[in-house]
XYZ file of C-alpha atoms in Angstrom:
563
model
C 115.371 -119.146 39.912
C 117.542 -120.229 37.049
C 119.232 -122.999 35.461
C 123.021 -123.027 35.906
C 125.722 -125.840 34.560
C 128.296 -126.954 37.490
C 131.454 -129.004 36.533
C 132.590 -132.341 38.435
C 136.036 -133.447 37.004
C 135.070 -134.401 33.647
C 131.189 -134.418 33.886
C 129.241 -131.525 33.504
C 125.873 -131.371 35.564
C 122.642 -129.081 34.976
C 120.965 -127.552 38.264
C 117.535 -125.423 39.222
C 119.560 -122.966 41.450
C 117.204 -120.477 43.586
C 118.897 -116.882 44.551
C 117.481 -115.894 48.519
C 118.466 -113.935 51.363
C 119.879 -114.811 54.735
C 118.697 -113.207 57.915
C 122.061 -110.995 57.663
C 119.761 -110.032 54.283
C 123.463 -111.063 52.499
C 122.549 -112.708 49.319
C 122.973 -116.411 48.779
C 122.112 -119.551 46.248
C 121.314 -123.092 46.829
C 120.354 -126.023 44.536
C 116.977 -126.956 44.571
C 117.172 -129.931 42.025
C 120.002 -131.387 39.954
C 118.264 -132.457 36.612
C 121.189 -134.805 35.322
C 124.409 -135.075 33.351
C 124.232 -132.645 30.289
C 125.109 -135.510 27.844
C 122.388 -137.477 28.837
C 119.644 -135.308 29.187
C 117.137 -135.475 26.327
C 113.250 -136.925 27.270
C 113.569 -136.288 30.624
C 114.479 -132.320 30.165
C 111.893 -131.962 27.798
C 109.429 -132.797 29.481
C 110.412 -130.970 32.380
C 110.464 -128.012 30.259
C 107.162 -128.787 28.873
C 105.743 -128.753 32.103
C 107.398 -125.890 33.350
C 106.071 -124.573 29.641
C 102.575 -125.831 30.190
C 102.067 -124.323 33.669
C 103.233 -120.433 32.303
C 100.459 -120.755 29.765
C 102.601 -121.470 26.841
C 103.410 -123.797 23.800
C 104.769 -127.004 24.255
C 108.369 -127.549 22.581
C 106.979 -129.889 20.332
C 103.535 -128.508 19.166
C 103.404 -127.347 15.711
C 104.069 -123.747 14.843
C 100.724 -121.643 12.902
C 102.769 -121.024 9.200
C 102.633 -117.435 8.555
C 100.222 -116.196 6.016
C 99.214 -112.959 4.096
C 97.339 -112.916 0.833
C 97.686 -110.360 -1.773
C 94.561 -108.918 -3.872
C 92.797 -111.421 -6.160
C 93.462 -109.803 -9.883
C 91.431 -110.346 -12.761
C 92.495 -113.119 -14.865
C 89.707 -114.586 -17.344
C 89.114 -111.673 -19.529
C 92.366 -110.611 -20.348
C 93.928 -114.165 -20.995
C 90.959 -114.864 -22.931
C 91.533 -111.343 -25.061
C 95.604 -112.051 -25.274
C 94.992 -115.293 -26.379
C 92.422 -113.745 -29.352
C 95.589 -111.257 -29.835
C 98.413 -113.980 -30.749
C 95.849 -116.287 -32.414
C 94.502 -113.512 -34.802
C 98.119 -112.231 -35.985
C 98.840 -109.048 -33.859
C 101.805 -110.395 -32.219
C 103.704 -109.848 -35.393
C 103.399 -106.095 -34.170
C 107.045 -106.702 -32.451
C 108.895 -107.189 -34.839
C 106.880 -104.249 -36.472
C 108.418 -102.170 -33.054
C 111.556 -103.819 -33.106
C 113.166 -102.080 -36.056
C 112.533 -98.830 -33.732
C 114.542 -96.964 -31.853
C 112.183 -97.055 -28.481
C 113.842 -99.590 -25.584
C 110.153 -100.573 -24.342
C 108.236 -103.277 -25.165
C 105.450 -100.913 -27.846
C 103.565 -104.166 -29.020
C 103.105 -105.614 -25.349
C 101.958 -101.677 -24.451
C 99.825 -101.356 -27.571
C 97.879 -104.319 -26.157
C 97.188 -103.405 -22.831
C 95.990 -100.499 -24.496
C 93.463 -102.466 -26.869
C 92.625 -104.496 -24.019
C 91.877 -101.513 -21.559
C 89.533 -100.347 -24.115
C 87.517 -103.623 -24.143
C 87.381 -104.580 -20.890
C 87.233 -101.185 -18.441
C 87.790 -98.142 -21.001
C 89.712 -95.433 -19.350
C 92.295 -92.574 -19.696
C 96.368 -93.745 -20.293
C 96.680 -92.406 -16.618
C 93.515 -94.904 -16.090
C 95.604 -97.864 -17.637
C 97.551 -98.083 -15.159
C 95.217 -98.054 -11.744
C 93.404 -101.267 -14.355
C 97.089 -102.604 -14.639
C 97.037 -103.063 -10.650
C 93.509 -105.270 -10.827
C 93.854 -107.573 -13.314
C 96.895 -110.528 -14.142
C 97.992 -109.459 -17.402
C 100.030 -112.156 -19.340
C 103.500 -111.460 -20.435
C 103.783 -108.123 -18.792
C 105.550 -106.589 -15.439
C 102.580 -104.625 -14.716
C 104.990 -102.575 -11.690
C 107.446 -100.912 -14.342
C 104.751 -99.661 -16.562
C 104.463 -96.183 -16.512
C 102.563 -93.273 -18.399
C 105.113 -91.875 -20.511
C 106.234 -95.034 -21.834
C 102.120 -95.465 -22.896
C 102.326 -91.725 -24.641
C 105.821 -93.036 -26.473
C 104.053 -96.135 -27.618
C 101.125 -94.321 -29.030
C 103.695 -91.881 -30.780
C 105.396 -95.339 -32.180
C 102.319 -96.480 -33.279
C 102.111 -93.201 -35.265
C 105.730 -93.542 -36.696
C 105.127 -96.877 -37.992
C 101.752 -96.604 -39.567
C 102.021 -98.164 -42.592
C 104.079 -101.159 -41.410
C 101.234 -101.308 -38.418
C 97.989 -101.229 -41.285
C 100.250 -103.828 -43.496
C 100.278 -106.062 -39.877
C 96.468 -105.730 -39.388
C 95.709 -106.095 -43.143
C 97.498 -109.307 -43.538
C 95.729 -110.927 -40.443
C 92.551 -109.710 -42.042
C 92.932 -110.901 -45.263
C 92.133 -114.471 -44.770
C 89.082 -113.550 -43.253
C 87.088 -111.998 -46.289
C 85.478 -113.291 -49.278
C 87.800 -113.212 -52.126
C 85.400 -114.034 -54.662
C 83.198 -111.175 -53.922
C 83.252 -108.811 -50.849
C 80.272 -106.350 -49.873
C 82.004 -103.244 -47.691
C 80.135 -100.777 -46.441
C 81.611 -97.155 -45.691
C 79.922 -94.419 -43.476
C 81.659 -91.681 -40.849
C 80.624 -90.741 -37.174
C 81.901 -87.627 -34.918
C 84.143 -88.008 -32.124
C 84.071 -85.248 -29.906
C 87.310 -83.674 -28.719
C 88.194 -81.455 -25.628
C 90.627 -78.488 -25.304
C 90.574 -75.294 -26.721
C 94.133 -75.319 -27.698
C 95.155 -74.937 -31.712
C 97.854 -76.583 -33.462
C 99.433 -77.074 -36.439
C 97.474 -79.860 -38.431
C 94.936 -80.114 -35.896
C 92.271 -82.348 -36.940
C 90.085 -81.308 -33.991
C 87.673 -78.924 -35.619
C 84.233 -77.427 -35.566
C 81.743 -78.914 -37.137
C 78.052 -80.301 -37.659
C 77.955 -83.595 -35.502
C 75.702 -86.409 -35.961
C 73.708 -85.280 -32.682
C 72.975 -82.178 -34.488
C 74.525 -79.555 -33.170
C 78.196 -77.597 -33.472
C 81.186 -79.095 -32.136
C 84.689 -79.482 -31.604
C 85.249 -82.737 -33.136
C 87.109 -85.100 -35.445
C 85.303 -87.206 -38.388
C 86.314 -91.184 -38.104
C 85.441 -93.123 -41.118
C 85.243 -97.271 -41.138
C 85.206 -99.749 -43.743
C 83.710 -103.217 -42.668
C 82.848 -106.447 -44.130
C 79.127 -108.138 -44.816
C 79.907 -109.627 -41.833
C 80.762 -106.717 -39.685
C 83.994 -107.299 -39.673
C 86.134 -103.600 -39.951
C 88.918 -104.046 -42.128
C 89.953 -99.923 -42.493
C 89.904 -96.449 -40.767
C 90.661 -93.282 -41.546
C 90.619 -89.984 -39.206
C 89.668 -86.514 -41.014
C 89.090 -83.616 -39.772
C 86.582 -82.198 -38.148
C 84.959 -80.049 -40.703
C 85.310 -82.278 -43.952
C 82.564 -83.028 -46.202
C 81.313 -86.575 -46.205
C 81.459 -86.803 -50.088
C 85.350 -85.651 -49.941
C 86.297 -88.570 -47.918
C 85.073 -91.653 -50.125
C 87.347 -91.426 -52.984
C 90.351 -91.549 -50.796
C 89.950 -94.400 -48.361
C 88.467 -96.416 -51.441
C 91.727 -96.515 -52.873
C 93.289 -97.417 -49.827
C 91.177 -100.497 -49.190
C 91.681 -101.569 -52.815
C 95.833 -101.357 -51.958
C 95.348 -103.529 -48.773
C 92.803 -105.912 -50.361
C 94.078 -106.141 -53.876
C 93.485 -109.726 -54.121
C 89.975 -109.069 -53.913
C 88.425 -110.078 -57.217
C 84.825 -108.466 -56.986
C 84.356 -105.682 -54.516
C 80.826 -104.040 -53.603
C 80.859 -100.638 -52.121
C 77.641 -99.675 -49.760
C 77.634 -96.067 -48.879
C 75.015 -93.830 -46.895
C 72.931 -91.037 -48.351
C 75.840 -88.488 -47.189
C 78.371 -89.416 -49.746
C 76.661 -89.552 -52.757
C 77.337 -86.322 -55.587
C 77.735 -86.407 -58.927
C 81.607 -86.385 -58.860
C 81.875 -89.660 -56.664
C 79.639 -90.968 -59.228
C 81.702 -90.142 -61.972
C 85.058 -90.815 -60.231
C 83.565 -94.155 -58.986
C 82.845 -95.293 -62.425
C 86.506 -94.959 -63.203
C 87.890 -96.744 -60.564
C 89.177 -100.429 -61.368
C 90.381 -102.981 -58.980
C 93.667 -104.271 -59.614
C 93.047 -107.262 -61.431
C 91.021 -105.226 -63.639
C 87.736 -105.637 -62.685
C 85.540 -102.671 -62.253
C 84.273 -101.288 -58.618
C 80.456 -101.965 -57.913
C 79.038 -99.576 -56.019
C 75.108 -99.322 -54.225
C 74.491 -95.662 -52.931
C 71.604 -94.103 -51.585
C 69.931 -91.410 -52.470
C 69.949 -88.304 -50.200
C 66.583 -86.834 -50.084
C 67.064 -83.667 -50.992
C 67.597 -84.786 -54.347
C 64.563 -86.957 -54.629
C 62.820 -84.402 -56.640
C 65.133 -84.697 -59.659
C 63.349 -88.938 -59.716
C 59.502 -87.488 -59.766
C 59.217 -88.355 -63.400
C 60.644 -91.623 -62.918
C 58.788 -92.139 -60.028
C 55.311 -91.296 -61.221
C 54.689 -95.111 -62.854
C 56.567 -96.564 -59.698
C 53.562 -94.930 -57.365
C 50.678 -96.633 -59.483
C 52.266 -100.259 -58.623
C 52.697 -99.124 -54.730
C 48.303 -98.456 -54.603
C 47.109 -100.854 -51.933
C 50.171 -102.672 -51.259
C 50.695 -105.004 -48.174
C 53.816 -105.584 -47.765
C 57.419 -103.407 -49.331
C 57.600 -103.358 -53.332
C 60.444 -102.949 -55.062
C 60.972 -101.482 -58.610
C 63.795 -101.015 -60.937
C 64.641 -97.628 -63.494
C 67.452 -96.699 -65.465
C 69.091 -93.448 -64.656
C 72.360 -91.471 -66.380
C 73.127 -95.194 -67.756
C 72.909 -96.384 -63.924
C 70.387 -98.747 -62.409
C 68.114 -96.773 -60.091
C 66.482 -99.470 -57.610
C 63.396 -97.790 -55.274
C 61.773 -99.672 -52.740
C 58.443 -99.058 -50.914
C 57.393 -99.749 -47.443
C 53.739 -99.007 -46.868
C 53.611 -99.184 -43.551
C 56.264 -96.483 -43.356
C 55.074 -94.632 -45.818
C 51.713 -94.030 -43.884
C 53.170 -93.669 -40.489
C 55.220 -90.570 -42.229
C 52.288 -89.586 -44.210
C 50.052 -89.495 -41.124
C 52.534 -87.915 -38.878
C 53.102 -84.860 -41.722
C 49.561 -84.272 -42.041
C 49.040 -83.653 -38.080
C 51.856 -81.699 -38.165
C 50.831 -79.486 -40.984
C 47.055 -79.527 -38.782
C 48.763 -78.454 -35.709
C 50.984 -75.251 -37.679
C 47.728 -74.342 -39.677
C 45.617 -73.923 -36.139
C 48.448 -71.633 -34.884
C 48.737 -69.594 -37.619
C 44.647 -69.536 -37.302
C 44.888 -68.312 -34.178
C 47.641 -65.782 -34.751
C 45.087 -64.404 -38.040
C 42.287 -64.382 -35.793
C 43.947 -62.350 -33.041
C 45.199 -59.846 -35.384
C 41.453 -59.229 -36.857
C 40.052 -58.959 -33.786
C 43.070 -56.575 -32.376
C 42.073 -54.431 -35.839
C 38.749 -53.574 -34.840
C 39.793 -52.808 -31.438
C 39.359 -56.057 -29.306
C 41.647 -56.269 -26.541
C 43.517 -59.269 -25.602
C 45.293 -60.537 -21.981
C 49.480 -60.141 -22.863
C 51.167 -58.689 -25.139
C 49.431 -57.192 -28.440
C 50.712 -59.449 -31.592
C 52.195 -57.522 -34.404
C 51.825 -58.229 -38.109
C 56.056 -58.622 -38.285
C 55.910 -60.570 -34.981
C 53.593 -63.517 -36.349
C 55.150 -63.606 -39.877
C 58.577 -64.417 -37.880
C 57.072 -66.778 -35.055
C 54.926 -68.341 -37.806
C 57.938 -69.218 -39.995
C 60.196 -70.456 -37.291
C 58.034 -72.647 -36.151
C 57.227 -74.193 -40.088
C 61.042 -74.231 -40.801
C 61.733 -76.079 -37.148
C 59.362 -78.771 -38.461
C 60.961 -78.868 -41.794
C 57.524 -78.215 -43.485
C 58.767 -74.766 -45.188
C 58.253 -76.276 -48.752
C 54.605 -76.939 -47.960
C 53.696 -74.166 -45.908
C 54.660 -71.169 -47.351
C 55.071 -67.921 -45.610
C 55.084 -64.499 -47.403
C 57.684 -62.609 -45.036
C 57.390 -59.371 -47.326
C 53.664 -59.013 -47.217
C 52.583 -56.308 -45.285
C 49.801 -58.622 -43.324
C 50.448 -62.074 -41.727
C 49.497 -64.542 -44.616
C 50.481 -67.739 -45.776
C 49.418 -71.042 -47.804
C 50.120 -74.743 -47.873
C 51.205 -75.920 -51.313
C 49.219 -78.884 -52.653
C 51.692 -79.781 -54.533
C 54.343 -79.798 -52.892
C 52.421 -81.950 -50.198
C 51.639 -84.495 -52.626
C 55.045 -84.684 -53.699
C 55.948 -85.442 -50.223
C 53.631 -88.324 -49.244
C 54.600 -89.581 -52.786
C 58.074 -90.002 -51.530
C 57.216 -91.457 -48.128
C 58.512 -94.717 -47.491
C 60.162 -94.668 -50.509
C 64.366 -95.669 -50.570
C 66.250 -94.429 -53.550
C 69.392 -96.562 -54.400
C 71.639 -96.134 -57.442
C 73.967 -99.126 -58.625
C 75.959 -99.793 -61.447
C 75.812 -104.095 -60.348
C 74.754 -105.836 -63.132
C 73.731 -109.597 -62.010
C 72.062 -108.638 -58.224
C 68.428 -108.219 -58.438
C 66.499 -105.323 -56.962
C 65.559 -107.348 -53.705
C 69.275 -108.443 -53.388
C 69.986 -104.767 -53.666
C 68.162 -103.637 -51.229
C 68.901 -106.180 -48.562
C 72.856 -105.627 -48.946
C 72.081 -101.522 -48.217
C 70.089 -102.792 -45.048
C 73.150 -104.801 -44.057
C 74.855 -100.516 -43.738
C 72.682 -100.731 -40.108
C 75.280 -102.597 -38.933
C 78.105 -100.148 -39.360
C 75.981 -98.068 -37.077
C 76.149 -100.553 -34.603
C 80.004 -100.846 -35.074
C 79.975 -96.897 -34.306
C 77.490 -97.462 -31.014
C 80.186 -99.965 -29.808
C 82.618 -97.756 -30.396
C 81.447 -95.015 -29.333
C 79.501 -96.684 -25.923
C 81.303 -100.104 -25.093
C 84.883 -98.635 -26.321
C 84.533 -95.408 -25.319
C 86.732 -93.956 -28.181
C 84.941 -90.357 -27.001
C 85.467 -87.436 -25.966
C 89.020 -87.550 -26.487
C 90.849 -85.188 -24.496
C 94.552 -85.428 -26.368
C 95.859 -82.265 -28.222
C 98.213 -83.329 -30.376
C 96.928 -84.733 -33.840
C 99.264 -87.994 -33.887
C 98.146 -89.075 -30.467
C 94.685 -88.483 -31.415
C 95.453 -90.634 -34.717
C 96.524 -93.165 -32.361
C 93.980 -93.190 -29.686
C 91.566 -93.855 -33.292
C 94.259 -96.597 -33.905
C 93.491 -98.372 -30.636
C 89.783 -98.259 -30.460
C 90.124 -99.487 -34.111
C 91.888 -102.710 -33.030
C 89.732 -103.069 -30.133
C 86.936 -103.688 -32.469
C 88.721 -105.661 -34.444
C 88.640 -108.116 -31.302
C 85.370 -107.185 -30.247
C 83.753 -108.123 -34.118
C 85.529 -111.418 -34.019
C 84.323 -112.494 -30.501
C 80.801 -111.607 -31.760
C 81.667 -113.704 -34.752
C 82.763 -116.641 -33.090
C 80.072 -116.450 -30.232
C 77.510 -116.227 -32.933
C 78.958 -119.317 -35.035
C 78.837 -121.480 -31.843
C 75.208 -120.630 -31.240
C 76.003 -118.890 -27.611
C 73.234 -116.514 -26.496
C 75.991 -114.103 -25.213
C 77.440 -110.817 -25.974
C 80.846 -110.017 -25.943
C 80.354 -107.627 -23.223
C 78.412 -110.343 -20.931
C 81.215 -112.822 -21.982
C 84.052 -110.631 -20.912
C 82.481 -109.986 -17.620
C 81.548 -113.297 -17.270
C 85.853 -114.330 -17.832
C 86.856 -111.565 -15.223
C 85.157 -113.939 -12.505
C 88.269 -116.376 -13.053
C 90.924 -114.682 -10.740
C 94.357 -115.194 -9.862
C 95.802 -115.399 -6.284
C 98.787 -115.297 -4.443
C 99.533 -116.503 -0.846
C 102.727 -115.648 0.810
C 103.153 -119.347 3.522
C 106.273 -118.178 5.667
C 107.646 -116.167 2.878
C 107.018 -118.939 -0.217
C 104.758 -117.802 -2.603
C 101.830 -120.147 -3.624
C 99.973 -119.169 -7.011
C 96.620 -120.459 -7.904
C 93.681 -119.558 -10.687
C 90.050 -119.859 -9.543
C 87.544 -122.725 -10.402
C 86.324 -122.242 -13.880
C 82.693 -122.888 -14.011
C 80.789 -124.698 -16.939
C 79.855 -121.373 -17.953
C 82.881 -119.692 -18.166
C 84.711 -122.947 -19.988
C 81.524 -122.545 -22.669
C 82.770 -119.021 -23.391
C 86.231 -120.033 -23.904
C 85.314 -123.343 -26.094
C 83.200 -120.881 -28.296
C 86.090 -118.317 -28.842
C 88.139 -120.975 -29.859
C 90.522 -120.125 -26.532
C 92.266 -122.682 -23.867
C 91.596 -122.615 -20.448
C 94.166 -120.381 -18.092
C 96.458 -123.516 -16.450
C 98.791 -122.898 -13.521
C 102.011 -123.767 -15.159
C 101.537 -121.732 -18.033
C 100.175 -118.805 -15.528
C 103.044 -118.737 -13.391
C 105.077 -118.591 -16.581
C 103.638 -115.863 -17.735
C 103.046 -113.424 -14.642
């Protein structure tokens, strides 16, 4: 059965025609119903056709049509408009016209950030970058035509322009410290690096690191505020003595920060020697004013202060709480301070150390007697040389061999605890040795502002935990200088957001606010081919967050902008 369309002069007519078979089984057609004159069917045919339509099963003519949809992966949106928004606010945007003056076609400052940003919010290789790139909305940025070696050329840009890039960061720094007088601190950490490959200026070298052992590593030294704010790095090599590095990035931080008027230095008990003290003293900030300085003490050296020290002990006798003291020393202030309770937990623990070596090396003497007048023993039969060399390895592993003192060229095991010596010791428990050439800050003032140098410690866990700056598996030297260069920015962001969390009296982290942000997502809905963009609810947490960092809520105009 069909429909077919007959002619009559000048009207045309619509028929149900059926196709059957005659008894002669020749094939024939006949009209079963004439539905009307085309040009005046309308209604009528459609609701023949609907019923027709209706019996098969199917879809009317006029029911409405299901739109087709598909939806595309929710990405990431709160955290990294949050962190891009810290970005242009702080200053680093002038970082393109830094890269502009270059000769590389890509976009280095929009690269550099995803970088910095990557390091904040889910730390990974450059490869890594860009399996991130595909989870999150980053704004401003084709996150499709990104691709690895354009990340390795904007590291190596970052290298080229150095100075301009530190003159950049300095500047947007600059309004942020004290003027009138600034308290830095300066310390180093170890980075460990991979590879066994050597190079030409390598700065990947072995040395002690900070865990105690040997390793292939690079030194990283940071400069930071009161506030914890890091204002300068510098990457050394691996091998480099702490007391070599000082001098050097001091005068760089006096050339960024030269309108400074007072500047106080904090350093750790590794970079104090006589030459930085020396060399120190001669250093002037450039509106003449000289450079303050509070060092520690290392405590190897503490036995060159026992004289000094001696009238100091009297006033620490049954003290409660920490006492502090003031002496003068090579025409420096020396300022000690005294903790009892420390000084008796170190005390204590010494003592039962020096009780636990002494019973040993009992034992040992004992043995041997008994083995001289022919007493057998289960194991192995001790030797004279044996215990001498057991005896002192275990003393010098507990860094007691000033105390306990072995004789290793006596023919006989034998040894003795120096009195003095131990004496001197518990003298020097709990004690802190700083020297200072600050004239107007008291000795309680002193001490505080070296307490602040935890901080810079905590600077290194972030870096070195949240930021992930290690191990660092690049080989060559300027990529490595660069990789430093990136986790240095990142805490630059990271410092600030603790800042301004902190100042707004939010009980957050910047780790628990950044994964708090990522919860605000960005989707995309394809409705019969028309895309249809749209940002998640932000909750009254989330908007908190972003009113303490100082940061507008992601909108949908701007968003659609920007992707």
């Amino acid at each position: 059965m069909f429909v077919k369309i007959t002619t009559s002069g000048s009207r045309r007519y619509v028929q149900l025609v059926e196709s059957f078979r005659d008894e002669a089984g020749r094939v024939k057609k006949r009209t079963v119903a004439t539905l009307g004159r085309l040009d005046q069917l309308g209604g009528e045919l459609d609701a023949v056709i609907n019923g027709l339509l209706k019996v098969s099963g199917r879809a009317a003519l006029d029911a409405p049509r299901a739109p087709s949809v598909s939806f595309e992966s929710a990405r990431a949106l709160g955290d990294v408009w949050a962190l891009t928004e810290l970005w242009k606010t702080l200053g680093f945007g002038e970082l393109r016209r830094v890269f502009r003056r270059t000769r590389h076609s890509i976009d280095v400052e929009a690269l550099v950030r995803v970088m910095v940003l990557n390091r904040l919010c889910n730390p990974d290789s450059k490869l890594g970058v860009l399996r991130w790139l595909e989870t999150v909305a980053m704004p401003g940025l084709e996150v499709e035509a990104v691709t690895h070696q354009q990340l390795l050329r904007s590291m190596d840009a970052l290298v080229d322009q150095r100075e301009a890039v530190e003159r950049v960061v300095a500047a947007l720094l600059r309004p942020m410290i004290d003027q009138d007088l600034s308290v830095v601190f300066y310390d180093l950490t170890t980075i460990r690096a991979k590879g066994l490959s050597e190079l030409d200026g390598d700065v990947r070298k072995f040395g002690m690191a900070k865990e105690g052992l040997i390793a292939r590593q690079f030194m990283l030294g940071v400069v930071q505020t009161a506030e914890g704010l890091p204002i300068h790095h510098e990457v050394f090599d691996g091998n480099t003595a702490e007391t070599q590095t000082l001098i050097p990035i001091l005068k760089t931080v006096l050339a960024r920060f030269s309108s400074v008027r007072r500047l106080v230095l904090v350093a750790d008990r590794g970079l104090l020697s006589l030459d930085n003290l020396e060399a120190l003293q001669q250093i002037s900030l450039p509106g003449g004013a000289p450079l303050e300085f509070v060092l520690a003490v290392p405590g190897r050296r503490y036995n060159e202060f026992v004289p000094l020290l001696e009238s100091f002990q009297a006033e620490c006798q049954g003290a409660s709480g920490e006492v502090t003291g003031e002496r003068a020393w090579n025409g420096l202030r020396l300022i000690v301070a005294h903790d009892p309770a420390r000084a008796a937990e170190q005390t204590q623990r010494r003592r039962d150390e020096i009780a636990k070596l002494l019973a040993q090396g009992d034992t040992w003497a004992g043995k041997l007697d008994r083995q001289d007048v022919g007493i057998k023993h289960r194991g192995r039969k001790l030797s004279e040389s044996g215990a001498k060399a057991r005896f002192f390895h275990a003393v010098s592993e507990a860094h007691l061999s000033r105390i306990i003192k072995v004789d290793l060229l006596a023919e006989t095991f034998c040894y003795e605890v120096d009195e003095h010596a131990q004496a001197l010791a518990e003298m020097m428990d709990g004690k802190l040795l700083l020297v200072t050439n600050t004239p107007d800050l008291t000795p309680e003032a002193i001490v505080a502002r070296y307490k602040s140098l935890a901080d810079i410690e905590r600077g290194f866990k972030v870096l070195k935990s949240e930021l992930e700056i290690g191990p660092v598996y690049h080989r060559l030297p300027e990529r490595i200088r660069a990789h430093a260069a990136i986790c240095f920015m990142a805490l630059i962001l990271h410092r600030v957001m603790r800042m301004r969390l902190a100042a707004a009296n939010a009980e957050t982290s910047p780790e628990r606010a950044l994964a708090c942000l990522r919860r605000i997502q960005y989707h995309r809905i394809q409705l019969d081919a028309n895309p249809v963009s749209g940002v998640s609810t932000i909750q009254d947490e989330q908007s908190e967050i972003l009113r303490a960092l100082n940061v507008k809520k992601p909108a949908l105009p701007q968003q659609l902008a920007l992707l």
